[in-house]
Short mmCIF file of C-alpha atoms and ligand atoms in Angstrom, two decimals:
data_model
loop_
_atom_site.label_atom_id
_atom_site.label_comp_id
_atom_site.label_asym_id
_atom_site.label_seq_id
_atom_site.Cartn_x
_atom_site.Cartn_y
_atom_site.Cartn_z
CA MET A 15 -9.87 35.82 -8.34
CA THR A 16 -10.77 33.23 -5.73
CA ASP A 17 -9.79 35.41 -2.73
CA GLY A 18 -9.11 32.25 -0.81
CA HIS A 19 -12.77 31.24 -1.10
CA PHE A 20 -13.86 27.70 -1.70
CA VAL A 21 -14.98 27.53 -5.32
CA VAL A 22 -17.92 25.24 -5.99
CA ILE A 23 -17.25 22.88 -8.89
CA PRO A 24 -20.48 21.71 -10.48
CA VAL A 25 -20.48 18.01 -11.32
CA THR A 26 -23.57 16.06 -12.31
CA VAL A 27 -24.62 12.47 -11.68
CA GLU A 28 -24.33 11.95 -15.43
CA ASP A 29 -20.71 13.21 -15.44
CA VAL A 30 -19.82 10.70 -12.75
CA LEU A 31 -21.58 7.88 -14.58
CA TYR A 32 -19.71 8.67 -17.82
CA CYS A 33 -16.45 8.13 -15.90
CA SER A 34 -17.44 4.66 -14.71
CA PHE A 35 -14.92 2.24 -16.22
CA SER A 36 -17.33 0.22 -18.36
CA SER A 37 -18.85 3.40 -19.73
CA TRP A 38 -15.66 5.03 -21.08
CA TYR A 39 -13.96 1.71 -21.86
CA ALA A 40 -16.68 0.88 -24.40
CA LYS A 41 -15.47 3.84 -26.48
CA PHE A 42 -11.80 4.04 -25.68
CA GLY A 43 -10.78 0.52 -24.70
CA LYS A 44 -8.49 0.23 -27.71
CA TYR A 45 -6.34 3.09 -26.41
CA THR A 46 -5.69 1.39 -23.05
CA ILE A 47 -2.55 -0.53 -22.23
CA SER A 48 -4.01 -4.01 -21.78
CA ASP A 49 -7.13 -6.13 -22.02
CA ALA A 50 -9.65 -5.84 -19.26
CA ALA A 51 -12.44 -8.13 -18.11
CA ILE A 52 -15.55 -6.37 -16.83
CA PHE A 53 -17.76 -8.21 -14.37
CA LYS A 54 -21.16 -6.58 -14.26
CA PRO A 55 -23.61 -7.09 -12.69
CA LEU A 56 -21.89 -8.59 -9.67
CA PRO A 57 -23.68 -11.41 -7.82
CA LYS A 58 -25.39 -10.01 -4.74
CA GLU A 59 -23.60 -12.61 -2.61
CA PHE A 60 -20.24 -11.22 -3.76
CA VAL A 61 -21.36 -7.66 -3.00
CA ALA A 62 -22.47 -8.84 0.45
CA TYR A 63 -19.00 -10.36 0.90
CA LEU A 64 -17.36 -7.04 -0.01
CA GLU A 65 -19.63 -5.27 2.45
CA SER A 66 -19.07 -7.70 5.32
CA ASP A 67 -16.69 -7.05 8.21
CA GLY A 68 -13.50 -9.04 8.56
CA ILE A 69 -11.35 -10.48 5.81
CA GLU A 70 -12.22 -14.08 5.03
CA LEU A 71 -10.33 -15.45 2.07
CA PRO A 72 -10.97 -18.43 -0.22
CA LYS A 73 -10.02 -21.55 1.66
CA GLU A 74 -8.34 -23.36 -1.20
CA ASN A 75 -5.60 -20.80 -1.77
CA LYS A 76 -5.64 -18.98 1.55
CA LYS A 77 -2.13 -20.14 2.26
CA ASP A 78 -0.87 -18.25 -0.81
CA SER A 79 -0.94 -15.16 1.28
CA VAL A 80 1.76 -14.52 3.81
CA LEU A 81 -0.79 -13.11 6.24
CA PHE A 82 -2.66 -16.35 6.61
CA GLN A 83 -0.14 -18.91 7.64
CA ASP A 84 -1.44 -20.99 10.55
CA ALA A 85 -0.03 -19.91 13.87
CA LYS A 86 1.92 -22.76 15.47
CA PRO A 87 0.87 -23.22 19.11
CA ASN A 88 3.62 -22.35 21.56
CA SER A 89 3.88 -21.23 25.15
CA ASP A 90 3.41 -17.61 24.05
CA ASN A 91 0.11 -18.04 22.31
CA GLU A 92 -1.72 -20.62 24.40
CA TYR A 93 -4.22 -18.49 26.25
CA SER A 94 -6.38 -21.29 27.61
CA ASP A 95 -8.06 -19.00 30.11
CA TRP A 96 -9.28 -16.73 27.28
CA GLU A 97 -10.65 -19.50 25.12
CA GLU A 98 -13.26 -20.71 27.56
CA SER A 99 -14.28 -17.33 28.75
CA ASP A 100 -14.81 -15.79 25.33
CA ALA A 101 -17.39 -17.84 23.50
CA GLY A 102 -17.81 -15.00 21.03
CA ILE A 103 -14.28 -15.33 19.74
CA LEU A 104 -14.68 -19.08 19.35
CA LYS A 105 -17.88 -18.60 17.39
CA ASN A 106 -16.06 -16.12 15.25
CA SER A 107 -13.31 -18.64 14.68
CA GLU A 108 -15.80 -21.17 13.31
CA LYS A 109 -17.07 -18.52 10.95
CA MET A 110 -13.53 -17.70 9.89
CA ASN A 111 -12.92 -21.31 8.98
CA SER A 112 -15.77 -21.25 6.49
CA ASP A 113 -15.10 -20.49 2.85
CA PRO A 114 -16.73 -17.22 1.79
CA THR A 115 -16.71 -18.23 -1.86
CA GLU A 116 -19.25 -21.01 -1.08
CA HIS A 117 -21.88 -18.36 -1.70
CA PHE A 118 -20.63 -17.29 -5.13
CA LYS A 119 -18.90 -20.39 -6.45
CA SER A 120 -19.39 -19.97 -10.17
CA PHE A 121 -18.46 -16.28 -10.06
CA HIS A 122 -15.35 -17.22 -8.10
CA ASN A 123 -14.47 -19.71 -10.82
CA GLU A 124 -14.90 -17.02 -13.47
CA LEU A 125 -12.52 -14.74 -11.57
CA LYS A 126 -10.00 -17.55 -11.21
CA GLU A 127 -10.18 -18.32 -14.91
CA THR A 128 -9.66 -14.68 -15.84
CA ILE A 129 -6.67 -14.29 -13.55
CA LYS A 130 -5.23 -17.49 -14.97
CA SER A 131 -5.65 -16.34 -18.55
CA PHE A 132 -4.14 -12.90 -17.84
CA GLY A 133 -1.34 -14.28 -15.63
CA SER A 134 -1.80 -11.45 -13.13
CA VAL A 135 -4.22 -8.55 -12.86
CA ALA A 136 -4.66 -4.96 -11.66
CA PRO A 137 -8.16 -4.70 -10.17
CA LYS A 138 -10.58 -1.82 -9.87
CA LEU A 139 -14.27 -1.10 -9.32
CA ASN A 140 -16.29 1.44 -11.35
CA TRP A 141 -14.09 4.40 -10.43
CA SER A 142 -11.43 3.35 -7.96
CA ALA A 143 -8.56 0.93 -7.75
CA PRO A 144 -7.60 -0.31 -4.25
CA GLN A 145 -4.35 1.68 -4.23
CA ASP A 146 -4.73 2.39 -0.52
CA SER A 147 -4.26 -1.26 0.42
CA THR A 148 -1.12 -2.10 -1.59
CA TRP A 149 0.94 -1.83 1.61
CA ILE A 150 -0.52 -5.19 2.63
CA MET A 151 0.77 -6.98 -0.49
CA THR A 152 4.19 -8.58 -0.65
CA GLY A 153 5.15 -6.56 -3.78
CA ARG A 154 3.63 -3.33 -2.37
CA ASN A 155 1.57 -3.00 -5.55
CA MET A 156 -1.84 -4.09 -6.86
CA LYS A 157 -0.55 -7.10 -8.78
CA CYS A 158 -2.87 -10.04 -8.06
CA PHE A 159 -1.92 -13.62 -8.90
CA SER A 160 -4.89 -15.26 -7.21
CA THR A 161 -8.37 -14.54 -5.91
CA SER A 162 -6.86 -14.45 -2.40
CA ASP A 163 -4.68 -11.50 -3.46
CA LEU A 164 -7.65 -9.89 -5.14
CA PHE A 165 -10.02 -10.23 -2.20
CA LEU A 166 -7.36 -9.18 0.29
CA LEU A 167 -6.76 -5.96 -1.66
CA LEU A 168 -10.44 -5.20 -2.13
CA LYS A 169 -11.47 -6.01 1.44
CA SER A 170 -8.65 -3.89 2.92
CA SER A 171 -9.45 -0.84 0.80
CA ASP A 172 -11.42 2.25 1.77
CA TYR A 173 -11.58 3.31 -1.86
CA VAL A 174 -13.86 0.34 -2.58
CA ASN A 175 -16.18 1.74 0.03
CA HIS A 176 -16.15 5.07 -1.82
CA ASP A 177 -17.36 3.45 -5.02
CA MET A 178 -20.10 1.55 -3.23
CA TYR A 179 -21.53 4.38 -1.15
CA HIS A 180 -20.00 7.77 -1.93
CA ALA A 181 -19.52 8.01 -5.68
CA PHE A 182 -22.13 10.76 -6.05
CA ASP A 183 -21.30 12.74 -2.91
CA GLU A 184 -20.12 15.80 -4.85
CA THR A 185 -22.83 15.89 -7.48
CA THR A 186 -25.06 18.95 -7.56
CA ASP A 187 -28.17 17.23 -8.94
CA TYR A 188 -28.28 14.21 -6.62
CA ASP A 189 -31.86 13.42 -5.69
CA LYS A 190 -32.04 11.56 -2.40
CA ALA A 191 -35.58 10.44 -3.07
CA ASN A 192 -34.58 9.08 -6.44
CA PRO A 193 -30.91 8.06 -6.18
CA PRO A 194 -29.06 7.25 -9.41
CA LYS A 195 -29.19 3.65 -10.45
CA PHE A 196 -25.78 2.27 -11.11
CA GLU A 197 -24.42 -1.23 -11.13
CA LEU A 198 -21.29 -1.98 -9.19
CA GLU A 199 -18.65 -3.49 -11.47
CA LEU A 200 -15.38 -5.30 -10.93
CA ILE A 201 -12.63 -4.81 -13.48
CA LEU A 202 -9.63 -7.08 -13.87
CA ARG A 203 -7.00 -5.45 -16.10
CA LYS A 204 -4.22 -7.65 -17.39
CA TRP A 205 -1.15 -6.60 -15.45
CA VAL A 206 1.49 -4.58 -17.28
CA ASP A 207 4.50 -3.04 -15.56
CA ILE A 208 4.06 0.71 -15.66
CA ASN A 209 6.83 3.20 -14.98
CA PRO A 210 5.09 5.90 -12.92
CA SER A 211 7.55 8.63 -13.97
CA THR A 212 5.77 9.11 -17.31
CA GLU A 213 2.17 8.94 -16.13
CA PHE A 214 0.31 12.25 -16.47
CA ARG A 215 -3.03 13.62 -15.29
CA CYS A 216 -4.78 15.96 -17.72
CA PHE A 217 -7.55 18.35 -16.71
CA VAL A 218 -10.30 19.31 -19.15
CA ARG A 219 -12.70 22.13 -18.25
CA ASP A 220 -15.52 23.19 -20.56
CA ARG A 221 -14.04 21.11 -23.36
CA GLN A 222 -10.65 22.80 -23.10
CA LEU A 223 -7.49 21.02 -21.97
CA ILE A 224 -6.25 23.45 -19.31
CA ALA A 225 -3.68 21.64 -17.18
CA ILE A 226 -1.34 18.66 -17.06
CA SER A 227 0.41 17.34 -13.96
CA GLN A 228 2.95 14.64 -13.45
CA ARG A 229 1.06 11.86 -11.65
CA ASP A 230 3.71 10.34 -9.40
CA LEU A 231 5.02 13.19 -7.28
CA ASN A 232 8.70 12.28 -7.20
CA TYR A 233 11.36 14.39 -8.87
CA TYR A 234 12.35 13.05 -12.30
CA SER A 235 15.10 15.19 -13.78
CA PHE A 236 14.48 14.08 -17.39
CA LEU A 237 10.89 15.31 -17.57
CA ASP A 238 11.76 18.91 -18.37
CA GLU A 239 13.68 17.82 -21.47
CA ILE A 240 10.68 15.97 -22.90
CA LYS A 241 8.03 18.51 -21.92
CA GLU A 242 7.22 19.64 -25.47
CA GLU A 243 6.87 16.09 -26.77
CA ILE A 244 4.58 15.15 -23.90
CA MET A 245 2.37 18.17 -24.46
CA GLU A 246 2.15 17.51 -28.16
CA LYS A 247 1.18 13.87 -27.68
CA ILE A 248 -1.46 14.66 -25.10
CA PHE A 249 -2.93 17.47 -27.21
CA MET A 250 -3.15 15.20 -30.22
CA PHE A 251 -4.90 12.46 -28.26
CA PHE A 252 -7.29 14.96 -26.73
CA ASP A 253 -8.18 16.63 -30.05
CA ASP A 254 -8.29 13.55 -32.25
CA VAL A 255 -9.78 10.98 -29.92
CA LEU A 256 -11.38 12.26 -26.74
CA MET A 257 -12.97 15.58 -27.71
CA GLY A 258 -15.27 14.21 -30.36
CA LYS A 259 -16.35 11.09 -28.52
CA PHE A 260 -16.49 11.77 -24.80
CA ASP A 261 -19.75 13.28 -23.69
CA CYS A 262 -18.69 15.28 -20.60
CA ASN A 263 -17.64 18.91 -20.87
CA SER A 264 -15.28 18.69 -17.93
CA PHE A 265 -13.29 15.63 -16.90
CA VAL A 266 -9.81 14.45 -15.96
CA PHE A 267 -7.96 11.82 -17.96
CA ASP A 268 -4.82 9.89 -17.06
CA VAL A 269 -2.28 8.79 -19.64
CA TYR A 270 0.93 6.82 -19.73
CA ILE A 271 3.65 7.67 -22.26
CA PRO A 272 6.42 5.10 -21.92
CA LYS A 273 9.88 5.99 -23.14
CA PRO A 274 10.91 6.42 -25.97
CA LEU A 275 7.62 8.36 -26.16
CA LYS A 276 6.40 6.63 -29.31
CA LYS A 277 3.09 5.45 -27.83
CA MET A 278 0.52 6.82 -25.49
CA TYR A 279 -2.03 4.87 -23.45
CA LEU A 280 -5.20 5.95 -21.73
CA ILE A 281 -5.23 4.73 -18.13
CA ASP A 282 -8.43 6.21 -16.74
CA ILE A 283 -11.05 8.95 -17.01
CA ASN A 284 -12.18 10.65 -13.79
CA PRO A 285 -14.84 13.19 -12.86
CA PHE A 286 -13.78 16.86 -12.73
CA GLN A 287 -14.41 17.11 -8.98
CA ARG A 288 -12.47 17.67 -5.79
CA SER A 289 -12.22 14.00 -4.81
CA THR A 290 -10.14 13.42 -7.93
CA GLU A 291 -6.60 14.24 -6.82
CA SER A 292 -5.48 17.56 -8.28
CA LEU A 293 -1.76 16.73 -7.78
CA LEU A 294 0.43 19.79 -8.59
CA PHE A 295 -2.59 22.12 -8.89
CA SER A 296 -5.24 23.14 -6.39
CA TRP A 297 -8.89 22.64 -7.25
CA ASN A 298 -9.55 26.36 -6.83
CA GLU A 299 -6.87 27.02 -9.43
CA LEU A 300 -8.30 24.43 -11.81
CA ALA A 301 -11.78 25.85 -11.43
CA THR A 302 -10.77 29.45 -12.05
CA MET A 303 -7.65 29.56 -14.26
CA LYS A 304 -8.20 31.20 -17.63
CA PRO A 305 -5.67 29.89 -20.12
CA ALA A 306 -5.70 31.20 -23.67
CA ASP A 307 -6.84 28.75 -26.34
CA ASP A 308 -4.36 25.92 -26.85
CA ASP A 309 -2.38 27.08 -23.87
CA VAL A 310 -1.98 24.42 -21.23
CA ASP A 311 -0.32 24.77 -17.85
CA ILE A 312 1.99 21.76 -17.46
CA ARG A 313 3.68 21.15 -14.10
CA PHE A 314 6.39 18.80 -12.89
CA VAL A 315 8.01 18.41 -9.51
CA THR A 316 11.24 20.40 -9.70
CA GLU A 317 14.51 19.92 -7.92
CA HIS A 318 13.58 22.84 -5.67
CA ASN A 319 10.12 21.72 -4.59
CA SER A 320 10.65 17.95 -4.48
CA GLY A 321 10.58 17.90 -0.66
CA ARG A 322 7.04 19.28 -0.57
CA PHE A 323 5.59 16.18 -2.17
CA ALA A 324 7.70 13.59 -0.42
CA SER A 325 4.84 11.99 1.55
CA LYS A 326 3.78 8.61 0.26
CA ALA A 327 0.61 8.52 -1.84
CA HIS A 328 -2.43 6.93 -0.15
CA SER A 329 -0.48 6.52 3.11
CA GLN A 330 -3.30 8.19 5.06
CA ASN A 331 -5.25 4.98 4.56
CA HIS A 332 -2.66 2.58 5.89
CA VAL A 333 -3.28 0.77 9.16
CA PRO A 334 -1.02 -1.48 11.20
CA VAL A 335 -0.74 -5.00 9.82
CA GLU A 336 -1.69 -6.40 13.26
CA PHE A 337 -5.05 -4.70 12.91
CA VAL A 338 -5.79 -6.47 9.65
CA ASN A 339 -4.52 -9.81 10.91
CA ALA A 340 -6.77 -9.45 13.92
CA SER A 341 -9.82 -9.16 11.77
CA VAL A 342 -9.14 -12.45 10.00
CA ASP A 343 -8.48 -15.12 12.57
CA THR A 344 -8.80 -15.86 16.21
CA GLN A 345 -5.14 -16.36 17.00
CA SER A 346 -4.23 -13.02 15.50
CA MET A 347 -7.13 -11.43 17.33
CA ILE A 348 -5.72 -12.75 20.61
CA ASP A 349 -2.21 -11.55 19.70
CA PHE A 350 -3.59 -8.16 18.76
CA LEU A 351 -5.60 -7.79 21.98
CA LYS A 352 -2.58 -8.90 23.99
CA LYS A 353 -0.42 -6.28 22.27
CA CYS A 354 -3.03 -3.62 22.98
CA LYS A 355 -3.17 -4.71 26.61
CA ASN A 356 0.63 -4.53 26.91
CA MET A 357 0.68 -1.10 25.32
CA GLU A 358 -2.03 0.01 27.73
CA LEU A 359 0.03 -1.31 30.66
CA GLU A 360 3.18 0.35 29.34
CA ASN A 361 1.32 3.62 28.94
CA SER A 362 -0.14 3.48 32.40
CA ASP A 363 3.34 2.65 33.76
CA SER A 364 4.83 5.63 31.98
CA ASP A 365 1.90 7.79 33.11
CA ASP A 366 2.60 6.70 36.66
CA SER A 367 6.30 7.45 36.32
CA SER A 368 5.63 10.83 34.74
CA ASN A 369 3.28 11.55 37.63
CA GLU A 370 6.03 10.52 40.00
CA GLU A 371 8.40 12.82 38.21
CA THR A 372 5.93 15.68 38.42
CA GLU A 373 5.52 15.03 42.08
CA ARG A 374 9.28 14.90 42.55
CA LEU A 375 9.69 18.23 40.82
N1 ATP B 10 -3.15 -2.81 -16.52
C1 ATP B 10 -2.42 -2.32 -15.53
N2 ATP B 10 -1.36 -3.05 -15.05
C2 ATP B 10 -0.63 -2.57 -14.02
N3 ATP B 10 -0.83 -1.39 -13.43
C3 ATP B 10 -1.84 -0.63 -13.88
C4 ATP B 10 -2.69 -1.06 -14.95
N4 ATP B 10 -3.60 -0.08 -15.18
C5 ATP B 10 -3.34 0.89 -14.30
N5 ATP B 10 -2.29 0.57 -13.53
C6 ATP B 10 -1.67 1.39 -12.46
O1 ATP B 10 -2.61 1.58 -11.44
C7 ATP B 10 -2.69 2.94 -11.11
C8 ATP B 10 -4.08 3.25 -10.63
O2 ATP B 10 -5.01 2.92 -11.63
P1 ATP B 10 -6.28 3.84 -11.87
O3 ATP B 10 -5.83 5.19 -12.32
O4 ATP B 10 -7.20 3.12 -12.75
O5 ATP B 10 -6.85 3.92 -10.38
P2 ATP B 10 -7.78 5.04 -9.74
O6 ATP B 10 -8.33 4.49 -8.49
O7 ATP B 10 -8.75 5.52 -10.74
O8 ATP B 10 -6.73 6.18 -9.38
P3 ATP B 10 -7.10 7.68 -8.99
O9 ATP B 10 -7.86 7.62 -7.70
O10 ATP B 10 -5.80 8.37 -8.86
O11 ATP B 10 -7.95 8.22 -10.10
C9 ATP B 10 -2.27 3.67 -12.37
O12 ATP B 10 -1.73 4.92 -12.07
C10 ATP B 10 -1.26 2.74 -12.99
O13 ATP B 10 0.03 3.03 -12.50
MG1 MG B 11 -9.09 7.28 -11.54
#
């Protein structure tokens, strides 16, 4: 029994490292859905670019992105009084006009070549894909056709930040004085259209497959009918492929079983830790449940509980588009500040009127 207590889930630095893409892909790449290019080590100039504030994009194809069309001067956006008074913004503007890829030209060319050969790509770093920034893309997905798309996704994502600085936050054997050495990696997976309704997350604890959850938390009425087939396929893959070759005792793997359920693909392997989304289970449950051998708890969203999971995945990381625009060029910065100013004025007006009302009452 957990008695409502927070159960500690022990995860080691080694467990996390085993789940780094290049580490598991070396063994299980042939079970994935598409080819992937692994860039590792990354040039320090590119890492510095990822770490930097603002979102500067490659100059040559900047205009590919809808966010970066030049603003045409008109009576609404000519703020001549601002320009002179704010030298900082002007300086910033010069910086924005520079091409960030100047500092990692040959690496940029490699990325361009890879995207060209794959047609389009789904990016990710060691552990995380920038799923939190898809709202900024025209297709609302991670599909990148150019390095502009790629950099825009990566630079707008908080999950990238997680991989760079917080990957070992939950580990129990982390030694501050001797932090684990790991190399940041960029993965470009050839894009394949995936139907999220048949993606599943599978939880393995102490080398036993204990739980399976639907990954996309919408209600799909057909899932119940194919439950047995899904379980069988996942069990077979776990027993025949993963168990013998993967070195962690506890981990979480994601699979995709497209209809008509003939094939199964490995999408990812994640650490068995709280920051891995537990979907239709709670982490306390996963840490304490005691299934009999070969008994797995498989859960789908049902007609009756579909409302509970209606919120959009990763939406907690979305920010207004004006905010992102403002960080990339001067004109948008001015527009953004003007909007903020107007909102401030509107608020103070409404505050005044509510005060008036209070007084009137
Ligand atoms: N090659 C691909 N082409 C298109 N989409 C893909 C490809 N590979 C994965 N995806 C999609 O991207 C989603 C996220 O990928 P992935 O699981 O690698 O990211 P993640 O950051 O590890 O996610 P999580 O944080 O949930 O573990 C997958 O659920 C799948 O729908
Ligand atoms: Mg993952």
